[in-house]
């Protein structure tokens, strides 16, 4: 039977599905969190931690999820299920399907503007959290302030009461909360270094354009704790819909796949309160920086490396890529010799075990995490994931050939085809410009490096001017010219 022939999953089905919930002693909470960017990651990570925290310690922390791209089909699919969906956890030991219940409402901007601002004005809402990806921050990479030339930002400055950008929405909502001096805490959960501070800067600089006193109030009163979030959560495919149908006997149009592993480290600054996330495995700390950098550089840095090399070499998924012995040696050496030495982590954090755990997670054969998904938005991902590490290696006078290979692979990836000629789409907010530059270089390493290093949104001037960086990129491109598979073998050694 196809899943669509089954009855639709809704909360009315819960009494029959006791075996698939975390605990049967669930009381529907009121909404206490608005989450911007209701993608798969949030639904397999924070939403589950929050449900568990309510089961462990109570609290009114139901979630209102918001899609910012006008994706009404996502809203409608989830609302037809009253926010209920299954999390399909897949590991080497098998598959586990759990129904997640903390999501109570889904809104789609800009359609649901009034409903969203109603929620954001509700004093019961004490946290606004975000997974909007790097580009959602509308950040000027040179200054760290809001990008005034971003079309969404320009729209919001001209129409501050109907904002569309993340800084515009947060500033408008905080303007409302200022009247009652009752701010919510803003919790960035994206893969950016110092994500809380980065978001605070963007929101304050946006507010300053409209009303300096609002910017001062936000800077003084609103907490923006930083966090490190971790769980590998691929895009949904038909296979999860089939799993949910088989296990539950209901049609779930919006299940989420994920790995068994999860981690969450959070700076404990929540003046308006928070769920008891610490009671269910999240680490609440004073300073998240060492964890954040370790994760960005070790995990996300090697994820992007695997993605670009694989797009050229023709490995479709991360487990297929890391199953190649040369690739595994390359990634192992990159983490051990080039990335780990740039990190200073607490004594209790064993970085080499962390490396080994990452390699094991990448090898998870059940997850089928597609390299093309990770390869998206390279212009936004390369700086926090790879360039900071390279700058640290240059400062320390240490080699960084494998890190340079990763950046060079991204440069070649911009040509839009694999080594065997298979074409793929380059999805990136700067795709048109980057692809024009890459095409004009005609596969000439010197020309490609010269053209792309001028893109200031990606490469800071100081790094771009480093002769060691330029020559490492040229060398790597030369070797990649003989095919990514032989480059992988050469750099693995
Ligand atoms: C990945 C991340 O898609 C990507 O770019 O590197 O989403 C990664 O899976 C998560 O950060 C893991 O926590």
Short mmCIF file of C-alpha atoms and ligand atoms in Angstrom, two decimals:
data_model
loop_
_atom_site.label_atom_id
_atom_site.label_comp_id
_atom_site.label_asym_id
_atom_site.label_seq_id
_atom_site.Cartn_x
_atom_site.Cartn_y
_atom_site.Cartn_z
CA UNK A 1 0.00 0.00 0.00
CA UNK A 2 1.37 3.46 -0.80
CA UNK A 3 1.61 5.79 2.17
CA UNK A 4 -0.95 8.19 0.68
CA UNK A 5 -3.63 5.45 0.82
CA UNK A 6 -3.29 5.38 4.63
CA UNK A 7 -5.09 7.73 7.05
CA UNK A 8 -3.24 10.99 7.61
CA UNK A 9 -1.17 11.30 10.77
CA UNK A 10 -2.77 13.74 13.25
CA UNK A 11 -2.77 14.19 17.03
CA UNK A 12 -6.01 12.16 17.19
CA UNK A 13 -3.90 9.13 16.24
CA UNK A 14 -1.60 9.51 19.25
CA UNK A 15 -3.48 7.19 21.64
CA UNK A 16 -2.90 4.37 19.17
CA UNK A 17 0.78 5.17 18.78
CA UNK A 18 2.07 4.92 22.37
CA UNK A 19 4.99 2.77 21.29
CA UNK A 20 6.36 5.60 19.15
CA UNK A 21 6.36 8.55 21.56
CA UNK A 22 9.04 9.49 24.09
CA UNK A 23 6.59 9.20 26.98
CA UNK A 24 2.82 8.88 27.23
CA UNK A 25 2.58 11.45 30.04
CA UNK A 26 2.38 14.38 27.64
CA UNK A 27 0.31 17.50 28.29
CA UNK A 28 -0.07 19.85 25.36
CA UNK A 29 1.93 22.98 26.32
CA UNK A 30 1.28 26.59 25.39
CA UNK A 31 3.58 28.14 22.81
CA UNK A 32 6.73 29.61 24.42
CA UNK A 33 9.21 29.49 21.52
CA UNK A 34 8.97 30.97 18.03
CA UNK A 35 11.47 29.29 15.72
CA UNK A 36 12.44 31.02 12.46
CA UNK A 37 13.50 28.52 9.77
CA UNK A 38 11.43 25.42 10.39
CA UNK A 39 13.64 23.09 8.35
CA UNK A 40 14.54 19.48 9.01
CA UNK A 41 17.44 20.36 11.29
CA UNK A 42 15.33 22.11 13.90
CA UNK A 43 12.70 19.39 13.81
CA UNK A 44 15.26 16.64 14.50
CA UNK A 45 17.27 18.64 17.05
CA UNK A 46 15.93 21.51 19.16
CA UNK A 47 12.29 20.40 18.88
CA UNK A 48 13.15 16.98 20.34
CA UNK A 49 15.37 18.38 23.10
CA UNK A 50 12.51 20.75 23.96
CA UNK A 51 9.91 18.01 24.09
CA UNK A 52 12.20 15.93 26.33
CA UNK A 53 12.88 18.94 28.56
CA UNK A 54 9.13 19.48 29.03
CA UNK A 55 8.65 15.79 29.81
CA UNK A 56 11.49 15.96 32.34
CA UNK A 57 10.71 19.26 34.03
CA UNK A 58 7.50 20.77 32.65
CA UNK A 59 7.21 24.31 31.31
CA UNK A 60 5.19 25.92 28.55
CA UNK A 61 7.60 25.65 25.65
CA UNK A 62 5.50 24.57 22.71
CA UNK A 63 6.97 25.72 19.39
CA UNK A 64 5.59 27.93 16.64
CA UNK A 65 7.74 27.23 13.56
CA UNK A 66 8.07 29.78 10.78
CA UNK A 67 9.11 29.25 7.19
CA UNK A 68 10.53 32.47 5.78
CA UNK A 69 10.52 31.63 2.07
CA UNK A 70 6.76 31.71 1.61
CA UNK A 71 6.73 27.91 1.53
CA UNK A 72 3.03 27.39 2.15
CA UNK A 73 3.23 23.73 1.14
CA UNK A 74 5.52 23.01 4.11
CA UNK A 75 3.15 24.90 6.43
CA UNK A 76 0.11 23.13 5.03
CA UNK A 77 1.68 19.66 5.20
CA UNK A 78 2.63 20.12 8.85
CA UNK A 79 -0.59 21.87 9.87
CA UNK A 80 -2.67 19.09 8.26
CA UNK A 81 -0.91 16.89 10.85
CA UNK A 82 -1.41 19.46 13.67
CA UNK A 83 2.36 19.89 13.81
CA UNK A 84 2.98 16.18 14.43
CA UNK A 85 5.71 14.41 12.43
CA UNK A 86 8.04 11.45 12.71
CA UNK A 87 11.77 11.55 13.27
CA UNK A 88 13.37 8.59 11.50
CA UNK A 89 16.66 7.94 13.23
CA UNK A 90 18.99 5.81 11.10
CA UNK A 91 22.21 4.23 12.26
CA UNK A 92 24.28 1.14 11.66
CA UNK A 93 22.12 -0.66 14.25
CA UNK A 94 18.88 0.02 12.41
CA UNK A 95 16.02 2.48 12.32
CA UNK A 96 13.88 4.06 15.04
CA UNK A 97 10.74 6.12 14.37
CA UNK A 98 9.69 8.64 17.05
CA UNK A 99 6.73 11.01 16.89
CA UNK A 100 7.73 14.56 17.78
CA UNK A 101 5.06 16.62 19.53
CA UNK A 102 6.53 19.99 20.57
CA UNK A 103 5.75 21.73 17.27
CA UNK A 104 2.24 23.13 17.62
CA UNK A 105 1.88 25.72 14.87
CA UNK A 106 3.55 26.49 11.55
CA UNK A 107 3.40 29.88 9.84
CA UNK A 108 4.64 30.91 6.39
CA UNK A 109 6.01 34.40 5.89
CA UNK A 110 5.05 36.76 4.37
CA UNK A 111 1.52 35.30 4.16
CA UNK A 112 1.04 34.89 7.91
CA UNK A 113 2.48 38.25 8.90
CA UNK A 114 -0.25 39.17 11.38
CA UNK A 115 -0.28 35.76 13.04
CA UNK A 116 3.51 35.84 13.41
CA UNK A 117 3.60 39.31 14.92
CA UNK A 118 0.74 38.30 17.22
CA UNK A 119 2.90 35.44 18.48
CA UNK A 120 6.01 37.59 18.79
CA UNK A 121 4.05 40.09 20.90
CA UNK A 122 2.73 37.38 23.23
CA UNK A 123 4.54 37.64 26.60
CA UNK A 124 4.26 33.86 26.86
CA UNK A 125 6.86 33.67 24.04
CA UNK A 126 10.21 34.00 25.80
CA UNK A 127 12.61 32.62 23.20
CA UNK A 128 12.92 33.29 19.48
CA UNK A 129 15.34 30.77 18.00
CA UNK A 130 16.70 30.51 14.47
CA UNK A 131 18.10 28.11 11.89
CA UNK A 132 18.00 30.29 8.80
CA UNK A 133 21.37 29.23 7.30
CA UNK A 134 24.33 31.55 6.83
CA UNK A 135 22.68 33.64 4.12
CA UNK A 136 19.62 34.34 6.30
CA UNK A 137 21.67 36.72 8.45
CA UNK A 138 21.98 39.33 5.64
CA UNK A 139 25.39 40.17 6.98
CA UNK A 140 28.02 42.32 5.33
CA UNK A 141 31.07 40.04 5.53
CA UNK A 142 33.44 43.00 5.66
CA UNK A 143 31.88 44.76 8.63
CA UNK A 144 29.73 42.09 10.31
CA UNK A 145 26.87 44.62 10.25
CA UNK A 146 23.65 44.26 8.31
CA UNK A 147 24.22 44.33 4.51
CA UNK A 148 22.49 47.53 3.41
CA UNK A 149 22.72 46.48 -0.24
CA UNK A 150 20.80 43.25 0.40
CA UNK A 151 17.43 43.60 -1.39
CA UNK A 152 15.50 42.13 1.55
CA UNK A 153 17.17 44.56 3.96
CA UNK A 154 16.48 47.49 1.63
CA UNK A 155 12.84 46.37 1.47
CA UNK A 156 12.62 46.20 5.27
CA UNK A 157 14.21 49.59 5.83
CA UNK A 158 11.63 51.08 3.48
CA UNK A 159 8.78 48.99 4.98
CA UNK A 160 9.70 48.38 8.61
CA UNK A 161 6.17 47.22 9.51
CA UNK A 162 6.10 44.42 6.94
CA UNK A 163 9.61 43.01 7.20
CA UNK A 164 10.85 39.95 5.32
CA UNK A 165 14.48 39.61 6.42
CA UNK A 166 15.58 38.03 9.68
CA UNK A 167 17.05 41.26 11.09
CA UNK A 168 13.95 43.16 9.97
CA UNK A 169 11.57 40.68 11.64
CA UNK A 170 13.56 40.59 14.88
CA UNK A 171 13.90 44.38 15.06
CA UNK A 172 10.16 44.88 14.44
CA UNK A 173 9.22 42.28 17.06
CA UNK A 174 11.64 43.71 19.61
CA UNK A 175 10.27 47.20 18.97
CA UNK A 176 6.90 45.83 20.09
CA UNK A 177 8.37 44.15 23.17
CA UNK A 178 10.22 47.30 24.14
CA UNK A 179 6.92 49.03 24.83
CA UNK A 180 6.30 46.58 27.68
CA UNK A 181 10.00 46.24 28.53
CA UNK A 182 9.61 42.50 28.13
CA UNK A 183 12.24 41.21 25.70
CA UNK A 184 12.54 37.64 24.50
CA UNK A 185 15.90 35.88 24.25
CA UNK A 186 17.22 35.44 20.70
CA UNK A 187 18.92 32.10 20.12
CA UNK A 188 20.89 31.59 16.90
CA UNK A 189 21.37 27.89 16.08
CA UNK A 190 23.24 28.29 12.78
CA UNK A 191 26.76 27.15 11.91
CA UNK A 192 28.47 30.52 12.30
CA UNK A 193 31.34 31.37 14.60
CA UNK A 194 30.06 33.32 17.64
CA UNK A 195 26.57 32.99 16.23
CA UNK A 196 24.88 34.90 19.08
CA UNK A 197 27.24 37.86 18.87
CA UNK A 198 27.07 37.84 15.05
CA UNK A 199 23.26 37.99 15.13
CA UNK A 200 23.23 40.70 17.80
CA UNK A 201 25.47 42.86 15.62
CA UNK A 202 23.26 42.41 12.57
CA UNK A 203 20.03 43.14 14.45
CA UNK A 204 21.44 46.17 16.31
CA UNK A 205 22.92 47.65 13.13
CA UNK A 206 19.61 47.17 11.33
CA UNK A 207 17.67 48.79 14.21
CA UNK A 208 20.13 51.68 14.32
CA UNK A 209 19.18 52.61 10.75
CA UNK A 210 15.58 53.09 11.88
CA UNK A 211 15.75 54.16 15.49
CA UNK A 212 19.00 54.53 17.45
CA UNK A 213 17.18 54.32 20.77
CA UNK A 214 15.76 50.91 19.78
CA UNK A 215 19.26 49.74 18.87
CA UNK A 216 20.55 50.89 22.28
CA UNK A 217 17.72 49.11 24.08
CA UNK A 218 18.40 45.87 22.17
CA UNK A 219 22.12 46.13 22.89
CA UNK A 220 21.50 46.73 26.61
CA UNK A 221 18.64 44.40 27.35
CA UNK A 222 18.26 41.55 24.85
CA UNK A 223 20.27 38.35 25.38
CA UNK A 224 21.76 36.64 22.32
CA UNK A 225 23.41 33.49 23.71
CA UNK A 226 25.69 31.58 21.31
CA UNK A 227 25.22 27.86 20.72
CA UNK A 228 26.86 24.93 19.02
CA UNK A 229 24.32 22.57 17.48
CA UNK A 230 25.14 19.20 15.98
CA UNK A 231 23.18 16.44 14.32
CA UNK A 232 23.43 15.27 10.72
CA UNK A 233 19.97 15.72 9.24
CA UNK A 234 19.62 15.08 5.49
CA UNK A 235 16.73 16.23 3.31
CA UNK A 236 13.57 14.10 3.41
CA UNK A 237 13.12 11.48 0.70
CA UNK A 238 10.40 8.99 -0.19
CA UNK A 239 12.23 6.43 1.93
CA UNK A 240 11.32 8.17 5.23
CA UNK A 241 7.70 8.51 4.15
CA UNK A 242 7.73 4.75 3.52
CA UNK A 243 9.33 4.04 6.90
CA UNK A 244 6.74 6.15 8.71
CA UNK A 245 3.89 4.43 6.84
CA UNK A 246 5.29 0.96 7.54
CA UNK A 247 5.99 1.54 11.22
CA UNK A 248 3.03 3.76 12.16
CA UNK A 249 0.35 2.72 9.71
CA UNK A 250 -0.34 6.40 8.99
CA UNK A 251 0.66 8.70 6.16
CA UNK A 252 3.21 11.26 7.36
CA UNK A 253 3.88 13.83 4.62
CA UNK A 254 6.71 15.49 6.56
CA UNK A 255 9.01 12.98 8.30
CA UNK A 256 12.64 13.87 9.04
CA UNK A 257 15.63 11.52 8.73
CA UNK A 258 18.62 11.90 11.07
CA UNK A 259 21.59 10.11 12.59
CA UNK A 260 21.45 8.78 16.19
CA UNK A 261 24.14 11.23 17.42
CA UNK A 262 23.19 14.67 18.68
CA UNK A 263 24.91 17.40 20.66
CA UNK A 264 23.97 20.86 21.87
CA UNK A 265 26.18 23.27 23.77
CA UNK A 266 24.47 26.50 24.84
CA UNK A 267 25.64 29.65 26.58
CA UNK A 268 23.43 29.93 29.64
CA UNK A 269 22.03 33.45 29.26
CA UNK A 270 18.23 33.29 29.25
CA UNK A 271 16.89 36.13 31.40
CA UNK A 272 13.31 35.23 30.46
CA UNK A 273 13.78 31.53 31.28
CA UNK A 274 14.35 28.45 29.15
CA UNK A 275 13.33 24.79 28.88
CA UNK A 276 15.31 22.39 31.08
CA UNK A 277 17.49 21.42 28.12
CA UNK A 278 20.31 20.64 30.55
CA UNK A 279 18.16 17.88 32.08
CA UNK A 280 18.11 16.03 28.76
CA UNK A 281 21.71 16.10 27.62
CA UNK A 282 22.39 19.65 26.39
CA UNK A 283 25.51 21.24 27.90
CA UNK A 284 24.86 24.70 29.37
CA UNK A 285 28.19 26.54 29.58
CA UNK A 286 29.59 30.03 30.17
CA UNK A 287 31.53 30.14 26.90
CA UNK A 288 30.62 28.12 23.85
CA UNK A 289 33.54 29.32 21.67
CA UNK A 290 35.85 26.30 21.93
CA UNK A 291 33.02 23.88 21.12
CA UNK A 292 31.72 26.03 18.30
CA UNK A 293 35.10 26.35 16.61
CA UNK A 294 35.90 22.66 17.03
CA UNK A 295 32.62 21.71 15.40
CA UNK A 296 32.78 24.28 12.60
CA UNK A 297 36.35 23.45 11.66
CA UNK A 298 36.45 19.68 12.28
CA UNK A 299 32.93 18.70 11.17
CA UNK A 300 31.61 21.38 8.85
CA UNK A 301 35.08 22.06 7.37
CA UNK A 302 35.60 18.41 6.42
CA UNK A 303 31.96 18.05 5.36
CA UNK A 304 32.46 20.81 2.79
CA UNK A 305 35.78 19.25 1.73
CA UNK A 306 34.08 15.90 1.20
CA UNK A 307 31.22 17.59 -0.66
CA UNK A 308 33.30 19.51 -3.24
CA UNK A 309 35.81 16.73 -3.88
CA UNK A 310 32.92 14.28 -4.22
CA UNK A 311 31.00 16.45 -6.65
CA UNK A 312 34.07 16.39 -8.90
CA UNK A 313 34.97 12.74 -8.31
CA UNK A 314 31.41 11.42 -8.60
CA UNK A 315 30.67 10.19 -5.04
CA UNK A 316 26.99 10.80 -4.42
CA UNK A 317 26.78 10.49 -0.64
CA UNK A 318 29.06 11.12 2.34
CA UNK A 319 29.26 7.44 3.28
CA UNK A 320 30.29 6.55 -0.29
CA UNK A 321 32.95 9.28 -0.21
CA UNK A 322 34.45 8.30 3.14
CA UNK A 323 34.32 4.64 2.06
CA UNK A 324 37.03 5.47 -0.46
CA UNK A 325 40.31 4.62 1.35
CA UNK A 326 42.24 7.59 -0.08
CA UNK A 327 39.47 10.01 0.85
CA UNK A 328 39.35 8.61 4.37
CA UNK A 329 43.11 9.02 4.77
CA UNK A 330 42.91 12.54 3.39
CA UNK A 331 40.14 13.60 5.81
CA UNK A 332 41.83 11.86 8.73
CA UNK A 333 45.11 13.66 8.01
CA UNK A 334 43.35 16.97 7.43
CA UNK A 335 41.68 16.80 10.84
CA UNK A 336 44.75 15.48 12.70
CA UNK A 337 47.52 17.55 11.15
CA UNK A 338 45.90 20.74 9.87
CA UNK A 339 42.69 21.46 11.81
CA UNK A 340 43.12 20.05 15.34
CA UNK A 341 46.34 22.02 16.00
CA UNK A 342 44.42 25.30 15.46
CA UNK A 343 41.93 24.52 18.24
CA UNK A 344 42.22 25.13 21.93
CA UNK A 345 39.64 23.01 23.65
CA UNK A 346 38.97 22.30 27.33
CA UNK A 347 41.03 19.47 28.85
CA UNK A 348 37.98 17.24 29.01
CA UNK A 349 37.49 17.50 25.22
CA UNK A 350 39.53 14.75 23.53
CA UNK A 351 39.94 16.09 20.03
CA UNK A 352 41.29 12.86 18.55
CA UNK A 353 38.33 10.86 19.83
CA UNK A 354 36.15 13.61 18.39
CA UNK A 355 37.88 13.07 15.03
CA UNK A 356 37.32 9.31 15.17
CA UNK A 357 33.69 9.76 16.12
CA UNK A 358 33.20 12.08 13.13
CA UNK A 359 34.73 9.54 10.75
CA UNK A 360 32.39 6.89 12.13
CA UNK A 361 29.39 9.22 11.74
CA UNK A 362 30.34 9.95 8.12
CA UNK A 363 30.50 6.22 7.43
CA UNK A 364 26.88 5.68 8.61
CA UNK A 365 25.57 3.61 5.68
CA UNK A 366 21.90 4.19 6.49
CA UNK A 367 21.79 7.97 6.29
CA UNK A 368 22.49 8.64 2.59
CA UNK A 369 23.49 12.26 3.18
CA UNK A 370 23.87 13.72 -0.28
CA UNK A 371 27.05 15.63 -1.10
CA UNK A 372 25.05 17.99 -3.34
CA UNK A 373 23.07 19.15 -0.28
CA UNK A 374 26.23 20.08 1.62
CA UNK A 375 27.80 21.67 -1.47
CA UNK A 376 25.04 24.34 -1.56
CA UNK A 377 25.85 27.92 -0.58
CA UNK A 378 29.62 27.51 -0.68
CA UNK A 379 30.22 31.26 -0.76
CA UNK A 380 28.59 31.44 2.67
CA UNK A 381 30.07 28.26 4.11
CA UNK A 382 33.71 28.41 2.98
CA UNK A 383 34.68 31.41 5.17
CA UNK A 384 33.55 30.10 8.60
CA UNK A 385 34.42 26.48 7.85
CA UNK A 386 37.77 26.67 6.08
CA UNK A 387 39.24 30.16 5.76
CA UNK A 388 39.59 30.84 9.50
CA UNK A 389 41.54 27.60 9.84
CA UNK A 390 43.77 28.48 6.90
CA UNK A 391 44.46 31.95 8.35
CA UNK A 392 45.40 30.34 11.68
CA UNK A 393 47.80 27.94 9.92
CA UNK A 394 49.40 30.78 7.98
CA UNK A 395 49.84 32.82 11.18
CA UNK A 396 51.48 29.83 12.84
CA UNK A 397 53.78 29.27 9.84
CA UNK A 398 52.34 25.77 9.39
CA UNK A 399 51.37 23.84 6.23
CA UNK A 400 47.74 23.73 5.06
CA UNK A 401 47.85 21.92 1.69
CA UNK A 402 44.72 19.85 2.32
CA UNK A 403 42.69 22.86 3.45
CA UNK A 404 43.79 24.62 0.26
CA UNK A 405 42.75 21.55 -1.76
CA UNK A 406 39.25 21.91 -0.29
CA UNK A 407 38.99 25.56 -1.38
CA UNK A 408 40.43 24.70 -4.80
CA UNK A 409 37.85 21.90 -5.19
CA UNK A 410 35.11 24.46 -4.52
CA UNK A 411 36.64 26.72 -7.22
CA UNK A 412 36.52 23.86 -9.73
CA UNK A 413 33.05 22.84 -8.60
CA UNK A 414 31.86 26.28 -9.74
CA UNK A 415 32.34 25.12 -13.33
CA UNK A 416 29.13 23.14 -12.82
CA UNK A 417 30.31 19.70 -13.93
CA UNK A 418 32.08 16.63 -12.56
CA UNK A 419 35.34 15.27 -13.93
CA UNK A 420 33.38 12.82 -16.09
CA UNK A 421 31.37 15.70 -17.60
CA UNK A 422 28.14 15.11 -15.61
CA UNK A 423 26.49 18.48 -15.13
CA UNK A 424 25.08 19.71 -11.81
CA UNK A 425 23.50 22.91 -10.62
CA UNK A 426 25.56 25.29 -8.48
CA UNK A 427 23.15 26.55 -5.80
CA UNK A 428 24.55 29.64 -4.18
CA UNK A 429 23.32 33.21 -3.66
CA UNK A 430 26.37 34.36 -5.66
CA UNK A 431 26.13 31.55 -8.25
CA UNK A 432 25.75 33.73 -11.35
CA UNK A 433 28.77 35.89 -10.57
CA UNK A 434 30.98 33.04 -9.35
CA UNK A 435 30.19 30.85 -12.35
CA UNK A 436 30.88 33.65 -14.79
CA UNK A 437 34.29 34.22 -13.18
CA UNK A 438 35.05 30.49 -13.18
CA UNK A 439 34.06 30.09 -16.84
CA UNK A 440 36.17 33.08 -17.93
CA UNK A 441 39.27 31.50 -16.36
CA UNK A 442 39.15 28.58 -18.87
CA UNK A 443 40.57 26.09 -16.37
CA UNK A 444 43.75 28.11 -15.99
CA UNK A 445 44.75 27.75 -12.30
CA UNK A 446 46.39 31.19 -12.18
CA UNK A 447 43.43 32.92 -13.75
CA UNK A 448 40.88 31.07 -11.61
CA UNK A 449 42.70 31.91 -8.38
CA UNK A 450 43.22 35.54 -9.38
CA UNK A 451 39.56 36.03 -10.31
CA UNK A 452 37.94 34.28 -7.36
CA UNK A 453 40.24 35.72 -4.69
CA UNK A 454 38.85 39.13 -5.66
CA UNK A 455 35.40 38.13 -4.41
CA UNK A 456 35.41 40.00 -1.10
CA UNK A 457 32.17 38.40 0.08
CA UNK A 458 34.19 35.19 0.38
CA UNK A 459 37.89 36.04 0.77
CA UNK A 460 39.04 38.76 3.18
CA UNK A 461 41.61 41.06 1.53
CA UNK A 462 44.33 40.13 4.00
CA UNK A 463 44.05 36.40 3.32
CA UNK A 464 43.67 36.88 -0.44
CA UNK A 465 46.96 38.79 -0.48
CA UNK A 466 48.92 35.96 1.20
CA UNK A 467 51.38 34.52 -1.34
CA UNK A 468 51.38 31.17 0.47
CA UNK A 469 47.61 30.94 0.10
CA UNK A 470 47.66 31.80 -3.58
CA UNK A 471 50.39 29.32 -4.39
CA UNK A 472 48.78 26.49 -2.38
CA UNK A 473 45.54 27.08 -4.30
CA UNK A 474 47.35 27.09 -7.66
CA UNK A 475 49.18 23.86 -6.79
CA UNK A 476 45.95 22.18 -5.74
CA UNK A 477 44.15 23.29 -8.91
CA UNK A 478 47.01 21.96 -11.01
CA UNK A 479 46.68 18.55 -9.36
CA UNK A 480 42.87 18.63 -9.58
CA UNK A 481 43.33 19.19 -13.32
CA UNK A 482 44.34 15.52 -13.54
CA UNK A 483 41.09 14.48 -11.92
CA UNK A 484 39.80 14.72 -8.36
CA UNK A 485 40.36 11.01 -7.68
CA UNK A 486 44.07 11.27 -8.33
CA UNK A 487 44.22 14.54 -6.36
CA UNK A 488 42.56 12.80 -3.41
CA UNK A 489 45.20 10.04 -3.59
CA UNK A 490 48.03 12.55 -3.90
CA UNK A 491 46.90 14.65 -0.90
CA UNK A 492 46.07 11.61 1.22
CA UNK A 493 49.72 10.66 1.42
C1 LIG B 1 26.34 20.29 6.70
C2 LIG B 1 25.66 20.58 8.04
O1 LIG B 1 24.75 20.83 5.06
C3 LIG B 1 25.83 21.14 5.57
O2 LIG B 1 26.49 22.07 5.13
O3 LIG B 1 27.72 20.47 6.88
O4 LIG B 1 24.32 20.82 7.92
C4 LIG B 1 25.92 19.47 9.07
O5 LIG B 1 25.30 18.26 8.67
C5 LIG B 1 25.44 19.86 10.43
O6 LIG B 1 26.03 21.07 10.80
C6 LIG B 1 25.77 18.77 11.44
O7 LIG B 1 25.50 19.23 12.71
#
